[in-house]
PDB file of C-alpha atoms in Angstrom:
ATOM      1  CA  ASP Y1207      61.454  -0.079 145.256  1.00  0.00           C
ATOM      2  CA  GLY Y1208      60.746  -3.631 146.499  1.00  0.00           C
ATOM      3  CA  GLY Y1209      57.515  -4.426 147.995  1.00  0.00           C
ATOM      4  CA  ILE Y1210      53.874  -5.468 147.667  1.00  0.00           C
ATOM      5  CA  THR Y1211      51.308  -3.477 145.767  1.00  0.00           C
ATOM      6  CA  GLN Y1212      47.571  -3.678 146.042  1.00  0.00           C
ATOM      7  CA  SER Y1213      45.048  -1.848 143.860  1.00  0.00           C
ATOM      8  CA  PRO Y1214      42.900  -0.097 144.169  1.00  0.00           C
ATOM      9  CA  LYS Y1215      43.021   1.256 147.602  1.00  0.00           C
ATOM     10  CA  TYR Y1216      39.099   1.793 147.739  1.00  0.00           C
ATOM     11  CA  LEU Y1217      36.630  -0.233 145.776  1.00  0.00           C
ATOM     12  CA  PHE Y1218      32.895   0.102 145.576  1.00  0.00           C
ATOM     13  CA  ARG Y1219      30.706  -2.618 144.009  1.00  0.00           C
ATOM     14  CA  LYS Y1220      27.062  -3.404 143.790  1.00  0.00           C
ATOM     15  CA  GLU Y1221      25.734  -6.559 145.506  1.00  0.00           C
ATOM     16  CA  GLY Y1222      25.673  -9.482 143.098  1.00  0.00           C
ATOM     17  CA  GLN Y1223      28.883  -8.528 141.271  1.00  0.00           C
ATOM     18  CA  ASN Y1224      32.097 -10.389 141.389  1.00  0.00           C
ATOM     19  CA  VAL Y1225      35.192  -8.276 141.985  1.00  0.00           C
ATOM     20  CA  THR Y1226      38.868  -9.035 141.643  1.00  0.00           C
ATOM     21  CA  LEU Y1227      41.467  -7.537 144.007  1.00  0.00           C
ATOM     22  CA  SER Y1228      45.059  -7.211 142.707  1.00  0.00           C
ATOM     23  CA  CYS Y1229      48.265  -8.227 144.612  1.00  0.00           C
ATOM     24  CA  GLU Y1230      51.671  -7.961 143.061  1.00  0.00           C
ATOM     25  CA  GLN Y1231      55.028  -8.442 144.758  1.00  0.00           C
ATOM     26  CA  ASN Y1232      58.696  -7.980 143.511  1.00  0.00           C
ATOM     27  CA  LEU Y1233      60.292  -9.432 146.578  1.00  0.00           C
ATOM     28  CA  ASN Y1234      60.930 -12.853 144.856  1.00  0.00           C
ATOM     29  CA  HIS Y1235      58.841 -14.444 147.687  1.00  0.00           C
ATOM     30  CA  ASP Y1236      57.491 -17.870 147.216  1.00  0.00           C
ATOM     31  CA  ALA Y1237      54.521 -17.749 149.579  1.00  0.00           C
ATOM     32  CA  MET Y1238      51.576 -15.227 149.307  1.00  0.00           C
ATOM     33  CA  TYR Y1239      48.567 -14.783 151.529  1.00  0.00           C
ATOM     34  CA  TRP Y1240      45.114 -13.136 151.473  1.00  0.00           C
ATOM     35  CA  TYR Y1241      43.646 -11.927 154.756  1.00  0.00           C
ATOM     36  CA  ARG Y1242      40.429 -10.262 155.589  1.00  0.00           C
ATOM     37  CA  GLN Y1243      40.280  -7.806 158.457  1.00  0.00           C
ATOM     38  CA  ASP Y1244      36.995  -6.652 160.162  1.00  0.00           C
ATOM     39  CA  PRO Y1245      36.905  -4.282 163.176  1.00  0.00           C
ATOM     40  CA  GLY Y1246      37.642  -6.243 166.262  1.00  0.00           C
ATOM     41  CA  GLN Y1247      38.283  -9.474 164.333  1.00  0.00           C
ATOM     42  CA  GLY Y1248      41.972  -9.353 163.712  1.00  0.00           C
ATOM     43  CA  LEU Y1249      43.249 -11.038 160.577  1.00  0.00           C
ATOM     44  CA  ARG Y1250      41.469 -13.983 159.056  1.00  0.00           C
ATOM     45  CA  LEU Y1251      43.205 -16.105 156.477  1.00  0.00           C
ATOM     46  CA  ILE Y1252      41.292 -16.486 153.213  1.00  0.00           C
ATOM     47  CA  TYR Y1253      43.781 -18.338 150.957  1.00  0.00           C
ATOM     48  CA  TYR Y1254      47.453 -18.906 150.759  1.00  0.00           C
ATOM     49  CA  SER Y1255      49.840 -20.096 148.144  1.00  0.00           C
ATOM     50  CA  GLN Y1256      53.264 -21.681 148.683  1.00  0.00           C
ATOM     51  CA  ILE Y1257      54.273 -21.984 145.131  1.00  0.00           C
ATOM     52  CA  VAL Y1258      53.057 -21.066 141.605  1.00  0.00           C
ATOM     53  CA  ASN Y1259      50.012 -23.040 140.360  1.00  0.00           C
ATOM     54  CA  ASP Y1260      49.209 -24.205 143.845  1.00  0.00           C
ATOM     55  CA  PHE Y1261      47.128 -22.803 146.719  1.00  0.00           C
ATOM     56  CA  GLN Y1262      45.215 -23.819 149.751  1.00  0.00           C
ATOM     57  CA  LYS Y1263      42.128 -22.619 151.493  1.00  0.00           C
ATOM     58  CA  GLY Y1264      42.364 -20.781 154.743  1.00  0.00           C
ATOM     59  CA  ASP Y1265      39.875 -20.324 157.495  1.00  0.00           C
ATOM     60  CA  ILE Y1266      37.172 -18.337 155.661  1.00  0.00           C
ATOM     61  CA  ALA Y1267      37.597 -19.369 151.965  1.00  0.00           C
ATOM     62  CA  GLU Y1268      33.870 -19.676 151.139  1.00  0.00           C
ATOM     63  CA  GLY Y1269      32.786 -17.089 148.504  1.00  0.00           C
ATOM     64  CA  TYR Y1270      36.372 -16.316 147.393  1.00  0.00           C
ATOM     65  CA  SER Y1271      38.598 -17.643 144.708  1.00  0.00           C
ATOM     66  CA  VAL Y1272      42.264 -17.155 143.888  1.00  0.00           C
ATOM     67  CA  SER Y1273      44.793 -18.025 141.150  1.00  0.00           C
ATOM     68  CA  ARG Y1274      48.609 -18.207 141.275  1.00  0.00           C
ATOM     69  CA  GLU Y1275      49.716 -18.312 137.611  1.00  0.00           C
ATOM     70  CA  LYS Y1276      52.832 -16.113 138.283  1.00  0.00           C
ATOM     71  CA  LYS Y1277      55.191 -16.034 141.222  1.00  0.00           C
ATOM     72  CA  GLU Y1278      54.612 -12.283 141.450  1.00  0.00           C
ATOM     73  CA  SER Y1279      50.803 -12.164 141.364  1.00  0.00           C
ATOM     74  CA  PHE Y1280      48.092 -13.540 143.627  1.00  0.00           C
ATOM     75  CA  PRO Y1281      44.707 -12.002 142.663  1.00  0.00           C
ATOM     76  CA  LEU Y1282      41.663 -12.497 144.891  1.00  0.00           C
ATOM     77  CA  THR Y1283      38.144 -12.683 143.512  1.00  0.00           C
ATOM     78  CA  VAL Y1284      35.320 -11.830 145.833  1.00  0.00           C
ATOM     79  CA  THR Y1285      32.353 -13.652 144.306  1.00  0.00           C
ATOM     80  CA  SER Y1286      28.585 -12.891 144.744  1.00  0.00           C
ATOM     81  CA  ALA Y1287      28.477 -15.890 146.897  1.00  0.00           C
ATOM     82  CA  GLN Y1288      30.236 -14.097 149.771  1.00  0.00           C
ATOM     83  CA  LYS Y1289      27.616 -12.996 152.054  1.00  0.00           C
ATOM     84  CA  ASN Y1290      29.420 -10.098 153.865  1.00  0.00           C
ATOM     85  CA  PRO Y1291      32.036  -8.920 151.387  1.00  0.00           C
ATOM     86  CA  THR Y1292      32.566  -5.404 152.781  1.00  0.00           C
ATOM     87  CA  ALA Y1293      35.927  -5.506 154.580  1.00  0.00           C
ATOM     88  CA  PHE Y1294      39.560  -4.548 154.473  1.00  0.00           C
ATOM     89  CA  TYR Y1295      41.682  -6.973 152.435  1.00  0.00           C
ATOM     90  CA  LEU Y1296      45.217  -7.427 152.986  1.00  0.00           C
ATOM     91  CA  CYS Y1297      47.705  -9.339 150.873  1.00  0.00           C
ATOM     92  CA  ALA Y1298      51.117 -10.622 152.260  1.00  0.00           C
ATOM     93  CA  SER Y1299      54.086 -12.340 151.064  1.00  0.00           C
ATOM     94  CA  SER Y1300      57.021 -14.250 152.621  1.00  0.00           C
ATOM     95  CA  TYR Y1301      60.051 -16.389 151.776  1.00  0.00           C
ATOM     96  CA  GLY Y1302      58.290 -19.512 152.807  1.00  0.00           C
ATOM     97  CA  GLY Y1303      56.272 -21.030 155.697  1.00  0.00           C
ATOM     98  CA  SER Y1304      55.285 -19.585 158.966  1.00  0.00           C
ATOM     99  CA  SER Y1305      58.883 -19.262 160.140  1.00  0.00           C
ATOM    100  CA  TYR Y1306      59.408 -16.194 158.005  1.00  0.00           C
ATOM    101  CA  GLU Y1307      58.122 -12.765 158.489  1.00  0.00           C
ATOM    102  CA  GLN Y1308      55.168 -11.746 156.299  1.00  0.00           C
ATOM    103  CA  TYR Y1309      55.303  -8.466 154.286  1.00  0.00           C
ATOM    104  CA  PHE Y1310      51.995  -6.793 153.781  1.00  0.00           C
ATOM    105  CA  GLY Y1311      50.555  -4.650 151.097  1.00  0.00           C
ATOM    106  CA  PRO Y1312      48.703  -1.427 151.863  1.00  0.00           C
ATOM    107  CA  GLY Y1313      45.339  -3.106 151.585  1.00  0.00           C
ATOM    108  CA  THR Y1314      42.082  -2.665 149.547  1.00  0.00           C
ATOM    109  CA  ARG Y1315      38.942  -1.453 151.327  1.00  0.00           C
ATOM    110  CA  LEU Y1316      36.036  -3.035 149.517  1.00  0.00           C
ATOM    111  CA  THR Y1317      32.499  -1.757 150.039  1.00  0.00           C
ATOM    112  CA  VAL Y1318      29.569  -3.650 148.573  1.00  0.00           C
ATOM    113  CA  THR Y1319      26.147  -2.014 148.671  1.00  0.00           C
TER     114      THR Y1319
ATOM    115  CA  GLY E 282      41.695 -25.788 166.258  1.00  0.00           C
ATOM    116  CA  GLN E 283      44.539 -23.887 167.701  1.00  0.00           C
ATOM    117  CA  GLN E 284      43.833 -20.475 169.199  1.00  0.00           C
ATOM    118  CA  VAL E 285      45.982 -17.570 170.150  1.00  0.00           C
ATOM    119  CA  MET E 286      44.312 -15.315 172.735  1.00  0.00           C
ATOM    120  CA  GLN E 287      45.476 -11.882 173.122  1.00  0.00           C
ATOM    121  CA  ILE E 288      44.733  -9.469 176.009  1.00  0.00           C
ATOM    122  CA  PRO E 289      43.875  -6.787 176.707  1.00  0.00           C
ATOM    123  CA  GLN E 290      41.737  -5.958 173.610  1.00  0.00           C
ATOM    124  CA  TYR E 291      42.164  -2.204 174.309  1.00  0.00           C
ATOM    125  CA  GLN E 292      44.537  -0.109 176.395  1.00  0.00           C
ATOM    126  CA  HIS E 293      44.509   3.589 177.020  1.00  0.00           C
ATOM    127  CA  VAL E 294      47.571   5.114 178.692  1.00  0.00           C
ATOM    128  CA  GLN E 295      49.113   8.516 179.400  1.00  0.00           C
ATOM    129  CA  GLU E 296      52.265   9.251 177.539  1.00  0.00           C
ATOM    130  CA  GLY E 297      55.182   8.068 179.614  1.00  0.00           C
ATOM    131  CA  GLU E 298      53.398   5.118 181.127  1.00  0.00           C
ATOM    132  CA  ASP E 299      54.266   1.518 180.476  1.00  0.00           C
ATOM    133  CA  PHE E 300      52.176  -0.973 178.265  1.00  0.00           C
ATOM    134  CA  THR E 301      52.102  -4.621 178.158  1.00  0.00           C
ATOM    135  CA  THR E 302      50.063  -7.045 175.827  1.00  0.00           C
ATOM    136  CA  TYR E 303      49.997 -10.809 176.349  1.00  0.00           C
ATOM    137  CA  CYS E 304      49.432 -13.719 174.037  1.00  0.00           C
ATOM    138  CA  ASN E 305      48.427 -17.183 175.070  1.00  0.00           C
ATOM    139  CA  SER E 306      48.136 -20.270 172.917  1.00  0.00           C
ATOM    140  CA  SER E 307      46.243 -23.392 173.572  1.00  0.00           C
ATOM    141  CA  THR E 308      49.099 -25.497 172.081  1.00  0.00           C
ATOM    142  CA  THR E 309      52.902 -25.289 171.869  1.00  0.00           C
ATOM    143  CA  LEU E 310      54.206 -22.886 169.167  1.00  0.00           C
ATOM    144  CA  SER E 311      57.306 -23.316 167.211  1.00  0.00           C
ATOM    145  CA  ASN E 312      57.795 -19.541 166.844  1.00  0.00           C
ATOM    146  CA  ILE E 313      55.825 -16.282 167.564  1.00  0.00           C
ATOM    147  CA  GLN E 314      55.877 -13.077 165.581  1.00  0.00           C
ATOM    148  CA  TRP E 315      54.828  -9.573 166.577  1.00  0.00           C
ATOM    149  CA  TYR E 316      53.359  -7.060 164.224  1.00  0.00           C
ATOM    150  CA  LYS E 317      52.247  -3.455 164.605  1.00  0.00           C
ATOM    151  CA  GLN E 318      49.354  -1.883 162.577  1.00  0.00           C
ATOM    152  CA  ARG E 319      49.121   1.927 162.701  1.00  0.00           C
ATOM    153  CA  PRO E 320      45.574   3.319 162.226  1.00  0.00           C
ATOM    154  CA  GLY E 321      44.571   3.152 158.650  1.00  0.00           C
ATOM    155  CA  GLY E 322      47.756   1.209 157.831  1.00  0.00           C
ATOM    156  CA  HIS E 323      48.903  -2.340 157.286  1.00  0.00           C
ATOM    157  CA  PRO E 324      50.688  -4.731 159.672  1.00  0.00           C
ATOM    158  CA  VAL E 325      54.437  -4.343 159.835  1.00  0.00           C
ATOM    159  CA  PHE E 326      56.664  -7.098 161.288  1.00  0.00           C
ATOM    160  CA  LEU E 327      58.360  -6.129 164.460  1.00  0.00           C
ATOM    161  CA  ILE E 328      60.255  -9.344 165.699  1.00  0.00           C
ATOM    162  CA  GLN E 329      60.255 -13.052 165.856  1.00  0.00           C
ATOM    163  CA  LEU E 330      60.945 -15.288 168.930  1.00  0.00           C
ATOM    164  CA  VAL E 331      61.829 -18.950 168.462  1.00  0.00           C
ATOM    165  CA  LYS E 332      63.637 -20.227 171.676  1.00  0.00           C
ATOM    166  CA  SER E 333      62.008 -21.120 174.965  1.00  0.00           C
ATOM    167  CA  GLY E 334      62.403 -18.434 177.367  1.00  0.00           C
ATOM    168  CA  GLU E 335      63.775 -15.950 174.737  1.00  0.00           C
ATOM    169  CA  VAL E 336      63.829 -12.126 175.515  1.00  0.00           C
ATOM    170  CA  LYS E 337      64.519  -9.665 172.881  1.00  0.00           C
ATOM    171  CA  LYS E 338      64.692  -5.873 173.073  1.00  0.00           C
ATOM    172  CA  GLN E 339      64.157  -3.136 170.492  1.00  0.00           C
ATOM    173  CA  LYS E 340      64.816   0.238 172.139  1.00  0.00           C
ATOM    174  CA  ARG E 341      61.745   0.611 174.507  1.00  0.00           C
ATOM    175  CA  LEU E 342      60.120  -2.620 173.412  1.00  0.00           C
ATOM    176  CA  THR E 343      60.746  -5.889 175.187  1.00  0.00           C
ATOM    177  CA  PHE E 344      59.520  -9.151 173.792  1.00  0.00           C
ATOM    178  CA  GLN E 345      59.327 -12.408 175.743  1.00  0.00           C
ATOM    179  CA  PHE E 346      58.600 -16.019 174.772  1.00  0.00           C
ATOM    180  CA  GLY E 347      57.445 -18.255 177.615  1.00  0.00           C
ATOM    181  CA  GLU E 348      59.372 -21.322 178.779  1.00  0.00           C
ATOM    182  CA  ALA E 349      56.624 -23.645 177.561  1.00  0.00           C
ATOM    183  CA  LYS E 350      56.511 -21.895 174.207  1.00  0.00           C
ATOM    184  CA  LYS E 351      52.692 -21.251 174.825  1.00  0.00           C
ATOM    185  CA  ASN E 352      52.725 -17.590 175.740  1.00  0.00           C
ATOM    186  CA  SER E 353      54.369 -14.325 174.828  1.00  0.00           C
ATOM    187  CA  SER E 354      54.340 -10.722 175.810  1.00  0.00           C
ATOM    188  CA  LEU E 355      55.189  -7.359 174.420  1.00  0.00           C
ATOM    189  CA  HIS E 356      56.181  -4.592 176.897  1.00  0.00           C
ATOM    190  CA  ILE E 357      56.658  -0.969 175.977  1.00  0.00           C
ATOM    191  CA  THR E 358      58.571   1.235 178.525  1.00  0.00           C
ATOM    192  CA  ALA E 359      57.492   4.926 178.688  1.00  0.00           C
ATOM    193  CA  THR E 360      55.003   5.052 175.878  1.00  0.00           C
ATOM    194  CA  GLN E 361      55.109   7.730 173.202  1.00  0.00           C
ATOM    195  CA  THR E 362      52.406   8.994 170.905  1.00  0.00           C
ATOM    196  CA  THR E 363      54.201   7.229 168.123  1.00  0.00           C
ATOM    197  CA  ASP E 364      53.426   3.854 169.734  1.00  0.00           C
ATOM    198  CA  VAL E 365      49.776   4.301 168.833  1.00  0.00           C
ATOM    199  CA  GLY E 366      48.304   1.365 166.812  1.00  0.00           C
ATOM    200  CA  THR E 367      47.233  -2.280 167.190  1.00  0.00           C
ATOM    201  CA  TYR E 368      49.790  -4.789 168.149  1.00  0.00           C
ATOM    202  CA  PHE E 369      49.274  -8.368 166.919  1.00  0.00           C
ATOM    203  CA  CYS E 370      50.957 -11.650 167.896  1.00  0.00           C
ATOM    204  CA  ALA E 371      50.873 -14.522 165.391  1.00  0.00           C
ATOM    205  CA  GLY E 372      52.235 -18.012 166.048  1.00  0.00           C
ATOM    206  CA  SER E 373      52.950 -21.162 164.263  1.00  0.00           C
ATOM    207  CA  GLU E 374      51.940 -24.521 165.488  1.00  0.00           C
ATOM    208  CA  ALA E 375      54.843 -26.736 166.606  1.00  0.00           C
ATOM    209  CA  ALA E 376      52.954 -29.838 165.277  1.00  0.00           C
ATOM    210  CA  GLY E 377      51.295 -28.163 162.331  1.00  0.00           C
ATOM    211  CA  ASN E 378      52.078 -27.868 158.753  1.00  0.00           C
ATOM    212  CA  ASN E 379      54.211 -24.592 159.425  1.00  0.00           C
ATOM    213  CA  ARG E 380      52.689 -23.075 156.496  1.00  0.00           C
ATOM    214  CA  LYS E 381      50.420 -20.406 158.030  1.00  0.00           C
ATOM    215  CA  LEU E 382      50.299 -18.273 161.175  1.00  0.00           C
ATOM    216  CA  ILE E 383      47.600 -18.185 163.776  1.00  0.00           C
ATOM    217  CA  TRP E 384      46.797 -14.595 164.614  1.00  0.00           C
ATOM    218  CA  GLY E 385      45.656 -13.046 167.883  1.00  0.00           C
ATOM    219  CA  LEU E 386      42.906 -10.391 167.777  1.00  0.00           C
ATOM    220  CA  GLY E 387      45.252  -7.673 168.624  1.00  0.00           C
ATOM    221  CA  THR E 388      45.614  -5.114 171.377  1.00  0.00           C
ATOM    222  CA  SER E 389      44.787  -1.545 170.386  1.00  0.00           C
ATOM    223  CA  LEU E 390      46.894   1.026 172.164  1.00  0.00           C
ATOM    224  CA  ALA E 391      45.853   4.687 172.509  1.00  0.00           C
ATOM    225  CA  VAL E 392      48.295   7.128 174.140  1.00  0.00           C
ATOM    226  CA  ASN E 393      47.212  10.496 175.592  1.00  0.00           C
ATOM    227  CA  PRO E 394      49.870  13.189 175.111  1.00  0.00           C
TER     228      PRO E 394
END
């Protein structure tokens, strides 16, 4: 099956710990995106990547980091510097820029206490 | 920066009633996309509109793109309980880098059987 996988579905961490969220796609898409979703806030872009070994900050990049070493993978690290990390994190991919539809993974719900 | 305003934030209807959500952009868009997110799920692409004044239909769903390419609407005729979810619009700036979408906050639809 082609698609995007995110793991785990639920993640619990203690405050002060870094945590890495996984995102893998086998759709042969060039572009990948990380969004954060909070109740009533819609989707906010954290980071995006148009090509391997290149990525750009989105609207709320502070406290997050990413890498794009392989076309299929775009992991997101939530660092201890992120003040309010508890949220629903969605990864998406597309063939290219904003004129292409985005395919979303099932999401990871992160809870930090 | 560019904003996409979406109204209403919530809508509660009786099954069989019609439903409309509206998106308004502060600047001209090159395209607009619509997504649906079921409760507990992830956004799923519905459609993309590109041309000024474009109207597209998918069964009971009608999508419109304004003449000035600054606004769009999604109309559902005779809602069903399967229509429950949050509907997002997302647009791309006509004068932007065309790499990322600007998302509305979504309209949450509840349908009473």
